[in-house]
Amino acid sequence: MKNNGSVKIIPLGGLDQIGMNITAIETEESIVIIDCGLSFPSDDMLGIDLVIPDITYLKAHMHKIKGFVITHGHEDHIGALPYVLQQINVPVYATRLTIALIQGKLVEHGLDKLVKTKVVKFGSTINFGDIKIEFIKTNHSIQDAAALAIYTPAGVLIHTGDFKIDYTPIFGDPIDLQRFAELGKNGVIAMLSDSTNAEKAGFTMSERTVGATFDRIFGEHRNNRIIVATFASNVDRVQQIINTAAKYDRKVVVEGRSMVNVIGVAQELEYIKIPEGTLIDIENLKDYPDEKTVLITTGSQGESMAALSRMASGMHRKVRITPNDVVIMSSHPIPGNEKAVDKVINELYMQHAEVIMQDTHVSGHACAEDLKLLYSLVKPKYAIPVHGEYHHRRAAAKLCESVGVQKDHCLMLENGDVLEFTSEKGELTAEVKDHVQAGGIFVDGLGVGDVGNIVLRDRQNLAQNGIIVVVLTLEKYSGHLLAGPDLISRGFVYVRESEDLMEEARVHVQDAVDDCLVRHVNDWGKIKNIIKDSLSDFLWKRIKRNPVILPVIMEV
């Protein structure tokens, strides 16, 4: 069949970081949004809890939006849904476990009665007017991950979601390579593919290989208590730990709020099988000898509030680390978390525990050879590496070239780019037509978007330089100085030890104010600016510091 028409691909997040994935697919009649994730703040985002995508473009085209289609249940793909659905209420389509995890979020935000969710089976197709989307089974570090075949007027697109190729998964079927090959045979105009591990050579190991490592470690440490830290969402990993624990006749405690949540959901859906009597409550841990217990906990990324960090620093109410503990770190540090993970490991060693990190984790993302295999099966005309920082996507583009995608057909998009594919009389063209507003909106406590770049800049400034408040009182009509100026400092210098400096600064401000009054400057704005400039000059010359200066003038 000849395709005739066009489709726009608009990534609104996920192309300059690992996180905040969200892409709009737009045709004449419809918009379908793929994923809606959050990202966690970087070190310079002081006080920010989460970052969610800027959906200005979507709100402006609300009438065309038909639904959200979610590839899998990780935070960087579903985390922003509760915030975005409050503004764009359309149905959400995903596989069984993914919908169950989304449902939990909706209940938490009081949206469960308002938002429609629909469970989709692998192999079935959802109709969104002139866009149809088929769910294809893949493997990942969370179950029920899907790739999407997107049928548009311009031709078929494939979005891989986050994936790896696992021929021997712990639960469910391996990735449906046959379906990718069939789609490839019929012709695919472009593939948006996961690039996270594009720089790593070889194939990604099967999740099962970790099971063998656990078996060995449990066998070697029959007299120790074992604590395993892993991602809450990695249900298959938890299943393998539970299987090994049952084999060695140990009781299992699951600790950490997110871990308890996910395992609860997985158990309800029967995605995890826990032998009768294996799971015990943390309250009952003391009733069993150390060598008969295993703790599965969150905190493998060194998060300060997660269970493992609290155990390591001695702040956990129920669990104390002892020299008889063996701690297995069953994850790789996500880029940027290395320091936090090191800190936890150091604290564990200080408590004389043993820490094991070798071969206790396999990635959930495709390495170079897996990516080449998928590209070879799908043979897309265009490759669009997504899900990764620039260097990951650059490496993925190189891989596409090596398996036959033309160099100028490997497209490096940026968040906000509007890429349009047009098919006319069998001719396919691709062009970045436009750039729309995209970026992060900061969530701080219950405030969404009320902290912007200017507020952040102030916070950084306050954090780096401190603040000096200058207080003075002027008489209402005459403008005489009645009291002050008084200087109050926070985070600038310790006043008791710098009395001379502060007195000099005070005299300096006094001179500036007197000068204003002599010249009959009675505009408060001007007086404040003169105080700021003179004090800032003085402090820079004296101690090379630039605190935030806040003059306060009162009138009586």
Coordinates of C-alpha atoms in Angstrom, one line a residue:
M1 CA 0.0 0.0 0.0
K2 CA 1.2 3.5 -0.9
N3 CA 1.4 5.9 2.1
N4 CA 0.2 9.4 1.4
G5 CA 0.3 12.0 4.2
S6 CA 2.5 13.3 7.0
V7 CA 3.3 12.9 10.6
K8 CA 5.2 15.0 13.1
I9 CA 7.4 13.7 15.9
I10 CA 7.8 16.2 18.8
P11 CA 10.1 15.1 21.7
L12 CA 9.3 17.3 24.7
G13 CA 11.8 15.6 27.0
G14 CA 14.2 12.7 27.4
L15 CA 16.8 13.8 24.8
D16 CA 19.4 15.5 26.9
Q17 CA 19.2 13.4 30.0
I18 CA 18.2 9.9 31.2
G19 CA 14.7 10.8 32.4
M20 CA 11.6 12.9 31.7
N21 CA 10.6 11.0 28.6
I22 CA 7.7 12.4 26.7
T23 CA 7.1 12.5 22.9
A24 CA 4.1 13.7 20.9
I25 CA 3.1 12.0 17.7
E26 CA 0.9 14.4 15.7
T27 CA -1.1 14.1 12.4
E28 CA -3.7 16.2 10.7
E29 CA -6.4 15.0 13.1
S30 CA -4.8 13.6 16.2
I31 CA -2.0 13.8 18.8
V32 CA -1.0 10.7 20.8
I33 CA 1.5 11.3 23.7
I34 CA 4.1 8.5 24.3
D35 CA 5.2 8.3 27.9
C36 CA 5.1 11.1 30.5
G37 CA 8.0 10.9 32.9
L38 CA 9.8 13.0 35.5
S39 CA 13.4 13.5 36.2
F40 CA 15.2 14.0 39.5
P41 CA 16.8 17.4 40.2
S42 CA 20.5 17.9 39.6
D43 CA 22.8 19.2 42.4
D44 CA 22.3 22.9 41.4
M45 CA 18.5 22.7 41.6
L46 CA 18.4 23.6 45.3
G47 CA 15.3 22.5 47.1
I48 CA 13.6 21.1 44.0
D49 CA 11.9 17.7 44.5
L50 CA 11.1 16.7 40.9
V51 CA 11.3 18.0 37.4
I52 CA 8.3 17.5 35.1
P53 CA 8.0 18.3 31.3
D54 CA 6.8 21.6 30.0
I55 CA 3.5 20.9 28.2
T56 CA 2.7 24.4 26.9
Y57 CA 2.6 23.0 23.3
L58 CA 0.2 20.2 24.3
K59 CA -2.1 22.5 26.1
A60 CA -2.3 24.8 23.0
H61 CA -3.4 21.7 20.9
M62 CA -5.6 20.1 23.5
H63 CA -8.5 19.4 21.1
K64 CA -6.4 17.0 19.1
I65 CA -5.0 14.9 22.0
K66 CA -6.5 11.4 21.9
G67 CA -4.6 9.7 24.8
F68 CA -1.4 8.8 26.5
V69 CA 0.4 5.5 25.5
I70 CA 2.9 4.4 28.1
T71 CA 5.7 1.9 27.3
H72 CA 6.5 0.8 30.9
G73 CA 6.2 1.6 34.6
H74 CA 9.4 3.4 35.5
E75 CA 9.3 6.8 37.1
D76 CA 11.1 8.4 34.1
H77 CA 8.1 7.3 31.9
I78 CA 5.1 7.5 34.2
G79 CA 6.1 9.9 37.1
A80 CA 4.7 13.1 35.6
L81 CA 1.3 11.7 34.7
P82 CA -0.5 12.8 37.9
Y83 CA 0.7 16.4 37.3
V84 CA 0.0 16.5 33.6
L85 CA -3.4 14.7 33.7
Q86 CA -4.7 17.5 35.9
Q87 CA -4.3 19.7 32.9
I88 CA -4.9 17.3 30.1
N89 CA -7.4 14.7 31.0
V90 CA -7.4 12.0 28.3
P91 CA -7.4 8.2 28.6
V92 CA -4.1 6.3 29.5
Y93 CA -3.3 3.1 27.7
A94 CA -0.6 0.6 28.9
T95 CA 0.0 -3.0 29.8
R96 CA -1.2 -4.7 32.9
L97 CA 1.6 -4.0 35.5
T98 CA 2.2 -0.5 34.1
I99 CA -1.5 0.5 34.5
A100 CA -1.5 -1.0 38.1
L101 CA 1.5 1.2 39.0
I102 CA -0.1 4.3 37.3
Q103 CA -3.4 3.5 39.2
G104 CA -1.5 3.7 42.5
K105 CA -0.2 7.2 41.6
L106 CA -3.7 8.4 40.5
V107 CA -5.2 7.2 43.9
E108 CA -2.5 9.1 45.7
H109 CA -3.3 12.3 43.9
G110 CA -7.1 11.8 44.1
L111 CA -7.4 11.4 40.3
D112 CA -8.5 7.7 40.1
K113 CA -12.2 8.5 39.6
L114 CA -11.5 11.2 37.0
V115 CA -9.0 9.6 34.6
K116 CA -9.8 6.6 32.3
T117 CA -7.2 3.9 32.2
K118 CA -7.2 0.9 29.8
V119 CA -5.1 -2.2 30.0
V120 CA -3.7 -3.3 26.6
K121 CA -2.6 -6.8 25.7
F122 CA 0.6 -7.4 23.7
G123 CA -0.2 -7.8 20.0
S124 CA -3.4 -5.7 20.2
T125 CA -3.8 -2.4 18.4
I126 CA -5.5 0.8 19.7
N127 CA -7.3 3.1 17.2
F128 CA -6.8 6.9 17.6
G129 CA -8.4 8.1 14.4
D130 CA -5.7 8.5 11.8
I131 CA -3.0 7.0 14.2
K132 CA -3.1 3.3 15.3
I133 CA -0.7 1.9 17.9
E134 CA 0.3 -1.7 18.3
F135 CA 1.9 -3.0 21.5
I136 CA 4.9 -5.3 21.0
K137 CA 6.5 -7.4 23.8
T138 CA 10.0 -6.5 24.9
N139 CA 12.2 -7.2 27.9
H140 CA 13.4 -4.6 30.4
S141 CA 14.3 -4.4 34.1
I142 CA 10.6 -4.1 34.9
Q143 CA 8.0 -6.5 33.6
D144 CA 5.4 -5.7 30.9
A145 CA 7.6 -3.3 29.0
A146 CA 6.3 -2.6 25.4
A147 CA 7.6 -1.3 22.2
L148 CA 5.1 0.5 20.0
A149 CA 4.4 0.2 16.2
I150 CA 2.8 3.5 15.3
Y151 CA 0.7 3.4 12.0
T152 CA 0.4 6.9 10.6
P153 CA -0.6 8.4 7.2
A154 CA 3.1 8.8 6.3
G155 CA 4.0 5.1 7.2
V156 CA 5.0 3.0 10.2
L157 CA 7.1 4.3 13.0
I158 CA 8.6 2.1 15.8
H159 CA 9.3 3.4 19.3
T160 CA 11.3 0.8 21.2
G161 CA 10.6 2.1 24.7
D162 CA 13.4 1.0 27.1
F163 CA 14.4 -2.5 26.1
K164 CA 16.9 -5.3 26.2
I165 CA 16.9 -8.6 24.4
D166 CA 16.5 -11.4 26.9
Y167 CA 16.0 -14.9 25.5
T168 CA 15.5 -16.4 28.9
P169 CA 13.5 -14.0 31.0
I170 CA 12.5 -14.8 34.6
F171 CA 8.8 -14.2 34.0
G172 CA 6.8 -14.1 30.8
D173 CA 8.0 -14.3 27.2
P174 CA 11.1 -13.1 25.5
I175 CA 11.1 -10.1 23.3
D176 CA 8.9 -10.6 20.1
L177 CA 11.8 -10.3 17.6
Q178 CA 9.6 -12.0 15.0
R179 CA 7.1 -9.1 15.0
F180 CA 9.9 -6.6 14.6
A181 CA 11.2 -8.6 11.6
E182 CA 7.7 -8.7 10.1
L183 CA 7.3 -4.9 10.5
G184 CA 10.7 -4.5 9.0
K185 CA 9.8 -6.5 6.0
N186 CA 6.7 -4.4 5.3
G187 CA 8.7 -1.2 5.7
V188 CA 9.4 1.1 8.6
I189 CA 10.0 4.8 8.0
A190 CA 11.7 5.5 11.3
M191 CA 12.7 3.9 14.6
L192 CA 13.0 5.8 17.8
S193 CA 15.3 3.6 19.9
D194 CA 16.7 3.4 23.5
S195 CA 20.3 4.6 23.5
T196 CA 21.3 4.3 27.1
N197 CA 23.8 1.5 26.7
A198 CA 24.9 2.2 23.1
E199 CA 28.4 2.9 24.2
K200 CA 28.7 -0.6 25.8
A201 CA 30.1 -3.3 23.5
G202 CA 28.6 -6.8 23.2
F203 CA 25.2 -8.2 24.3
T204 CA 23.3 -7.4 27.5
M205 CA 23.4 -10.5 29.8
S206 CA 20.1 -12.3 30.6
E207 CA 18.6 -11.5 34.0
R208 CA 19.0 -15.2 34.9
T209 CA 22.8 -14.8 35.2
V210 CA 22.2 -12.7 38.3
G211 CA 20.3 -15.7 39.8
A212 CA 23.4 -17.9 39.6
T213 CA 25.5 -15.2 41.3
F214 CA 23.0 -15.0 44.2
D215 CA 23.1 -18.7 44.5
R216 CA 26.9 -18.7 44.8
I217 CA 26.9 -15.8 47.4
F218 CA 24.2 -17.4 49.5
G219 CA 26.1 -20.7 49.4
E220 CA 29.3 -19.0 50.6
H221 CA 27.7 -17.1 53.4
R222 CA 25.5 -19.6 55.2
N223 CA 26.3 -18.1 58.6
N224 CA 25.7 -14.4 57.8
R225 CA 22.6 -12.2 57.5
I226 CA 22.2 -11.1 53.8
I227 CA 20.9 -7.7 52.8
V228 CA 20.3 -7.0 49.1
A229 CA 19.8 -3.5 47.8
T230 CA 18.1 -3.2 44.4
F231 CA 15.6 -1.1 42.4
A232 CA 12.1 -1.4 43.8
S233 CA 10.7 -1.9 40.3
N234 CA 12.9 -4.8 39.3
V235 CA 10.4 -7.5 40.2
D236 CA 12.4 -10.2 38.4
R237 CA 15.4 -9.4 40.5
V238 CA 13.3 -9.7 43.7
Q239 CA 11.9 -13.0 42.5
Q240 CA 15.3 -14.4 42.1
I241 CA 16.4 -13.3 45.5
I242 CA 13.2 -14.8 47.0
N243 CA 13.8 -18.1 45.1
T244 CA 17.4 -18.3 46.4
A245 CA 16.3 -17.4 49.9
A246 CA 13.7 -20.2 49.9
K247 CA 16.3 -22.7 48.6
Y248 CA 18.6 -21.9 51.5
D249 CA 15.6 -21.9 53.9
R250 CA 15.8 -18.2 54.8
K251 CA 12.9 -15.8 55.7
V252 CA 12.6 -12.6 53.6
V253 CA 11.8 -9.1 54.7
V254 CA 11.0 -6.5 52.1
E255 CA 11.9 -3.0 53.4
G256 CA 11.4 0.5 51.8
R257 CA 8.1 2.1 50.9
S258 CA 8.5 1.9 47.1
M259 CA 9.7 -1.7 47.3
V260 CA 6.7 -2.7 49.4
N261 CA 4.3 -0.9 47.0
V262 CA 5.7 -2.5 43.8
I263 CA 6.0 -6.0 45.3
G264 CA 2.4 -5.7 46.6
V265 CA 1.1 -4.8 43.1
A266 CA 3.2 -7.6 41.5
Q267 CA 1.9 -10.2 43.9
E268 CA -1.7 -9.2 43.3
L269 CA -1.3 -9.5 39.6
E270 CA 0.7 -12.8 40.1
Y271 CA 3.8 -11.5 38.4
I272 CA 5.8 -12.7 41.4
K273 CA 5.5 -16.0 43.2
I274 CA 6.4 -16.1 46.8
P275 CA 6.5 -19.5 48.5
E276 CA 4.1 -19.7 51.5
G277 CA 5.7 -18.6 54.8
T278 CA 8.8 -17.1 53.2
L279 CA 7.9 -13.4 53.6
I280 CA 7.9 -12.1 57.2
D281 CA 7.2 -8.6 58.6
I282 CA 10.2 -6.5 59.7
E283 CA 8.7 -6.5 63.2
N284 CA 9.4 -10.3 63.4
L285 CA 13.0 -10.1 62.2
K286 CA 14.3 -10.4 65.8
D287 CA 12.5 -13.8 66.2
Y288 CA 14.9 -15.5 63.7
P289 CA 18.7 -16.0 63.8
D290 CA 20.8 -13.9 61.4
E291 CA 21.7 -16.8 59.1
K292 CA 18.0 -17.5 58.5
T293 CA 17.1 -14.1 57.2
V294 CA 17.4 -11.9 54.0
L295 CA 16.5 -8.3 53.7
I296 CA 15.5 -6.9 50.3
T297 CA 15.7 -3.1 50.4
T298 CA 15.6 0.1 48.5
G299 CA 18.6 2.6 48.4
S300 CA 20.9 1.0 45.9
Q301 CA 21.5 4.5 44.5
G302 CA 22.6 6.0 47.8
E303 CA 19.3 8.0 48.2
S304 CA 19.6 9.7 51.6
M305 CA 16.1 8.8 52.8
A306 CA 16.0 5.2 51.4
A307 CA 16.1 2.2 53.7
L308 CA 19.8 1.1 53.0
S309 CA 21.2 4.7 53.6
R310 CA 19.3 4.8 56.9
M311 CA 20.7 1.4 58.0
A312 CA 24.2 2.4 57.0
S313 CA 24.1 5.7 58.9
G314 CA 22.5 4.0 62.0
M315 CA 19.3 5.9 61.6
H316 CA 17.0 2.9 60.8
R317 CA 14.6 2.2 63.6
K318 CA 14.4 -1.6 63.1
V319 CA 17.7 -2.7 61.5
R320 CA 21.2 -2.2 62.8
I321 CA 24.2 -3.2 60.6
T322 CA 26.5 -5.6 62.3
P323 CA 29.9 -7.3 61.3
N324 CA 27.9 -10.4 60.5
D325 CA 26.0 -8.7 57.6
V326 CA 26.8 -9.3 53.9
V327 CA 25.4 -6.4 51.8
I328 CA 24.8 -7.1 48.1
M329 CA 24.6 -4.0 45.9
S330 CA 22.4 -5.3 43.1
S331 CA 22.5 -2.2 40.7
H332 CA 24.8 0.1 38.9
P333 CA 25.0 3.7 40.1
I334 CA 23.0 5.9 37.7
P335 CA 25.3 8.6 36.3
G336 CA 25.5 11.4 38.9
N337 CA 24.8 9.1 41.9
E338 CA 28.3 7.7 42.2
K339 CA 29.3 9.8 45.2
A340 CA 26.1 9.0 47.1
V341 CA 26.6 5.3 46.5
D342 CA 30.3 5.5 47.7
K343 CA 29.2 7.3 50.9
V344 CA 26.8 4.4 51.7
I345 CA 29.4 1.8 50.9
N346 CA 32.0 3.6 53.1
E347 CA 29.4 3.7 56.0
L348 CA 28.7 0.0 55.6
Y349 CA 32.4 -0.8 55.8
M350 CA 32.8 1.4 58.9
Q351 CA 30.2 -0.9 60.6
H352 CA 32.4 -3.8 59.5
A353 CA 29.9 -5.3 57.1
E354 CA 31.0 -7.1 53.9
V355 CA 29.9 -5.4 50.7
I356 CA 29.6 -7.4 47.4
M357 CA 29.2 -5.7 44.0
Q358 CA 30.6 -8.0 41.4
D359 CA 28.2 -9.7 38.9
T360 CA 25.2 -8.8 41.0
H361 CA 23.5 -6.7 38.4
V362 CA 22.7 -6.8 34.7
S363 CA 21.4 -3.9 32.8
G364 CA 17.8 -3.4 31.6
H365 CA 19.0 -1.7 28.4
A366 CA 20.3 -3.0 25.1
C367 CA 24.1 -2.9 24.5
A368 CA 25.6 -2.3 21.1
E369 CA 25.1 -5.8 19.6
D370 CA 21.5 -5.9 20.7
L371 CA 20.8 -2.5 19.1
K372 CA 22.5 -3.7 15.9
L373 CA 20.3 -6.8 15.9
L374 CA 17.1 -4.8 16.2
Y375 CA 18.1 -2.3 13.5
S376 CA 19.0 -5.1 11.2
L377 CA 15.6 -6.7 11.7
V378 CA 13.6 -3.4 11.4
K379 CA 15.7 -1.8 8.6
P380 CA 14.2 1.7 9.2
K381 CA 14.8 4.4 6.6
Y382 CA 15.5 6.9 9.4
A383 CA 17.0 6.3 12.9
I384 CA 16.2 8.6 15.8
P385 CA 18.2 7.7 18.9
V386 CA 16.2 8.8 22.0
H387 CA 16.5 8.1 25.8
G388 CA 20.0 9.2 26.6
E389 CA 22.4 12.1 26.9
Y390 CA 24.0 13.4 23.8
H391 CA 27.0 11.1 23.9
H392 CA 24.8 8.0 24.3
R393 CA 22.7 9.1 21.3
R394 CA 25.7 9.9 19.2
A395 CA 27.1 6.4 19.8
A396 CA 23.6 4.9 18.9
A397 CA 23.7 6.9 15.6
K398 CA 27.1 5.4 14.8
L399 CA 25.7 1.9 15.3
C400 CA 22.8 2.6 13.0
E401 CA 25.2 3.7 10.2
S402 CA 27.2 0.4 10.8
V403 CA 24.1 -1.7 10.0
G404 CA 23.1 0.2 6.9
V405 CA 21.1 3.3 7.8
Q406 CA 22.4 6.2 5.7
K407 CA 24.5 8.7 7.7
D408 CA 22.3 11.7 6.9
H409 CA 19.2 9.6 8.0
C410 CA 20.5 9.2 11.6
L411 CA 18.7 12.2 13.1
M412 CA 20.0 13.8 16.3
L413 CA 16.9 15.8 17.6
E414 CA 16.7 18.2 20.5
N415 CA 13.8 18.5 22.9
G416 CA 11.2 20.7 21.3
D417 CA 12.2 19.9 17.6
V418 CA 9.2 19.3 15.3
L419 CA 10.3 16.6 12.9
E420 CA 7.9 16.0 10.0
F421 CA 7.9 13.0 7.7
T422 CA 5.9 13.3 4.5
S423 CA 5.1 10.5 2.0
E424 CA 4.0 11.5 -1.4
K425 CA 3.8 9.2 -4.4
G426 CA 6.2 6.7 -2.8
E427 CA 8.7 9.5 -1.9
L428 CA 9.6 10.0 1.8
T429 CA 11.0 13.2 3.1
A430 CA 12.0 14.3 6.6
E431 CA 12.6 17.8 7.8
V432 CA 12.8 19.6 11.2
K433 CA 10.0 22.1 10.5
D434 CA 9.9 24.1 13.7
H435 CA 11.0 24.2 17.4
V436 CA 8.4 24.5 20.2
Q437 CA 8.7 25.3 23.9
A438 CA 10.1 22.4 25.8
G439 CA 12.0 22.0 29.1
G440 CA 11.6 21.2 32.7
I441 CA 9.0 22.6 35.2
F442 CA 10.2 22.5 38.8
V443 CA 8.1 20.9 41.6
D444 CA 8.9 22.1 45.1
G445 CA 6.7 20.7 47.8
L446 CA 3.1 21.2 46.6
G447 CA 4.1 24.1 44.3
V448 CA 4.3 23.2 40.6
G449 CA 6.2 25.7 38.4
D450 CA 6.2 28.5 40.9
V451 CA 10.0 28.2 41.3
G452 CA 11.6 29.2 38.0
N453 CA 15.1 29.9 36.9
I454 CA 15.2 33.3 38.6
V455 CA 14.2 31.9 42.0
L456 CA 16.8 29.1 41.5
R457 CA 19.5 31.7 40.7
D458 CA 18.6 33.5 43.9
R459 CA 18.8 30.2 45.9
Q460 CA 22.2 29.4 44.4
N461 CA 23.4 33.0 45.1
L462 CA 22.1 32.7 48.7
A463 CA 23.7 29.3 49.1
Q464 CA 27.1 30.5 47.8
N465 CA 27.3 34.0 49.3
G466 CA 24.8 34.5 52.1
I467 CA 22.7 37.5 52.8
I468 CA 23.0 40.9 54.5
V469 CA 19.8 42.8 55.5
V470 CA 20.2 46.5 56.0
V471 CA 17.4 48.1 58.1
L472 CA 16.9 51.8 58.6
T473 CA 14.1 54.1 59.7
L474 CA 13.3 57.5 58.1
E475 CA 11.0 60.2 59.4
K476 CA 7.9 60.6 57.2
Y477 CA 8.0 64.2 56.0
S478 CA 11.5 65.5 56.8
G479 CA 13.3 62.3 55.6
H480 CA 15.6 62.4 58.7
L481 CA 17.4 59.2 59.6
L482 CA 15.8 58.1 63.0
A483 CA 17.3 54.7 63.5
G484 CA 19.9 52.5 61.9
P485 CA 21.3 51.5 59.6
D486 CA 21.5 48.1 61.3
L487 CA 23.1 45.2 59.5
I488 CA 21.9 41.6 60.0
S489 CA 23.8 38.9 58.3
R490 CA 23.0 35.2 57.6
G491 CA 25.4 32.8 55.9
F492 CA 27.8 35.6 55.2
V493 CA 30.2 35.9 58.2
Y494 CA 29.9 34.8 61.8
V495 CA 29.1 38.2 63.2
R496 CA 30.6 37.7 66.7
E497 CA 34.0 37.0 65.2
S498 CA 33.8 39.8 62.6
E499 CA 32.6 42.7 64.6
D500 CA 35.2 45.1 63.1
L501 CA 34.2 44.3 59.6
M502 CA 30.5 44.6 60.3
E503 CA 31.1 48.0 62.1
E504 CA 33.1 49.3 59.1
A505 CA 30.4 48.1 56.8
R506 CA 27.8 49.8 58.9
V507 CA 29.7 53.1 58.9
H508 CA 30.0 52.8 55.1
V509 CA 26.2 52.4 54.7
Q510 CA 25.7 55.3 57.1
D511 CA 27.9 57.6 54.9
A512 CA 26.0 56.5 51.8
V513 CA 22.6 57.2 53.5
D514 CA 23.8 60.6 54.8
D515 CA 25.0 61.5 51.4
C516 CA 21.6 60.7 49.9
L517 CA 19.8 62.9 52.5
V518 CA 22.2 65.8 52.0
R519 CA 21.5 65.6 48.2
H520 CA 17.7 65.4 49.0
V521 CA 17.3 62.0 47.3
N522 CA 13.9 60.9 48.7
D523 CA 13.0 58.2 46.2
W524 CA 13.3 55.0 48.2
G525 CA 14.2 52.9 45.2
K526 CA 17.2 55.1 44.5
I527 CA 18.3 55.0 48.2
K528 CA 18.1 51.2 48.2
N529 CA 20.2 51.0 45.1
I530 CA 22.8 53.4 46.4
I531 CA 23.0 51.3 49.7
K532 CA 23.4 48.1 47.7
D533 CA 26.1 49.4 45.4
S534 CA 28.2 51.1 48.0
L535 CA 28.0 48.1 50.4
S536 CA 28.7 45.6 47.7
D537 CA 31.7 47.6 46.5
F538 CA 33.1 47.8 50.0
L539 CA 32.7 44.1 50.8
W540 CA 34.2 43.0 47.5
K541 CA 37.3 45.2 48.1
R542 CA 37.6 44.1 51.7
I543 CA 37.0 40.3 51.5
K544 CA 36.2 39.5 47.9
R545 CA 32.7 38.3 48.6
N546 CA 29.4 39.1 47.1
P547 CA 26.5 38.5 49.5
V548 CA 22.9 39.2 48.5
I549 CA 22.1 42.7 50.0
L550 CA 18.5 43.5 51.0
P551 CA 17.9 47.0 52.2
V552 CA 14.7 47.5 54.2
I553 CA 13.4 51.1 54.8
M554 CA 10.7 51.9 57.4
E555 CA 8.9 55.1 57.8
V556 CA 7.5 56.6 61.0

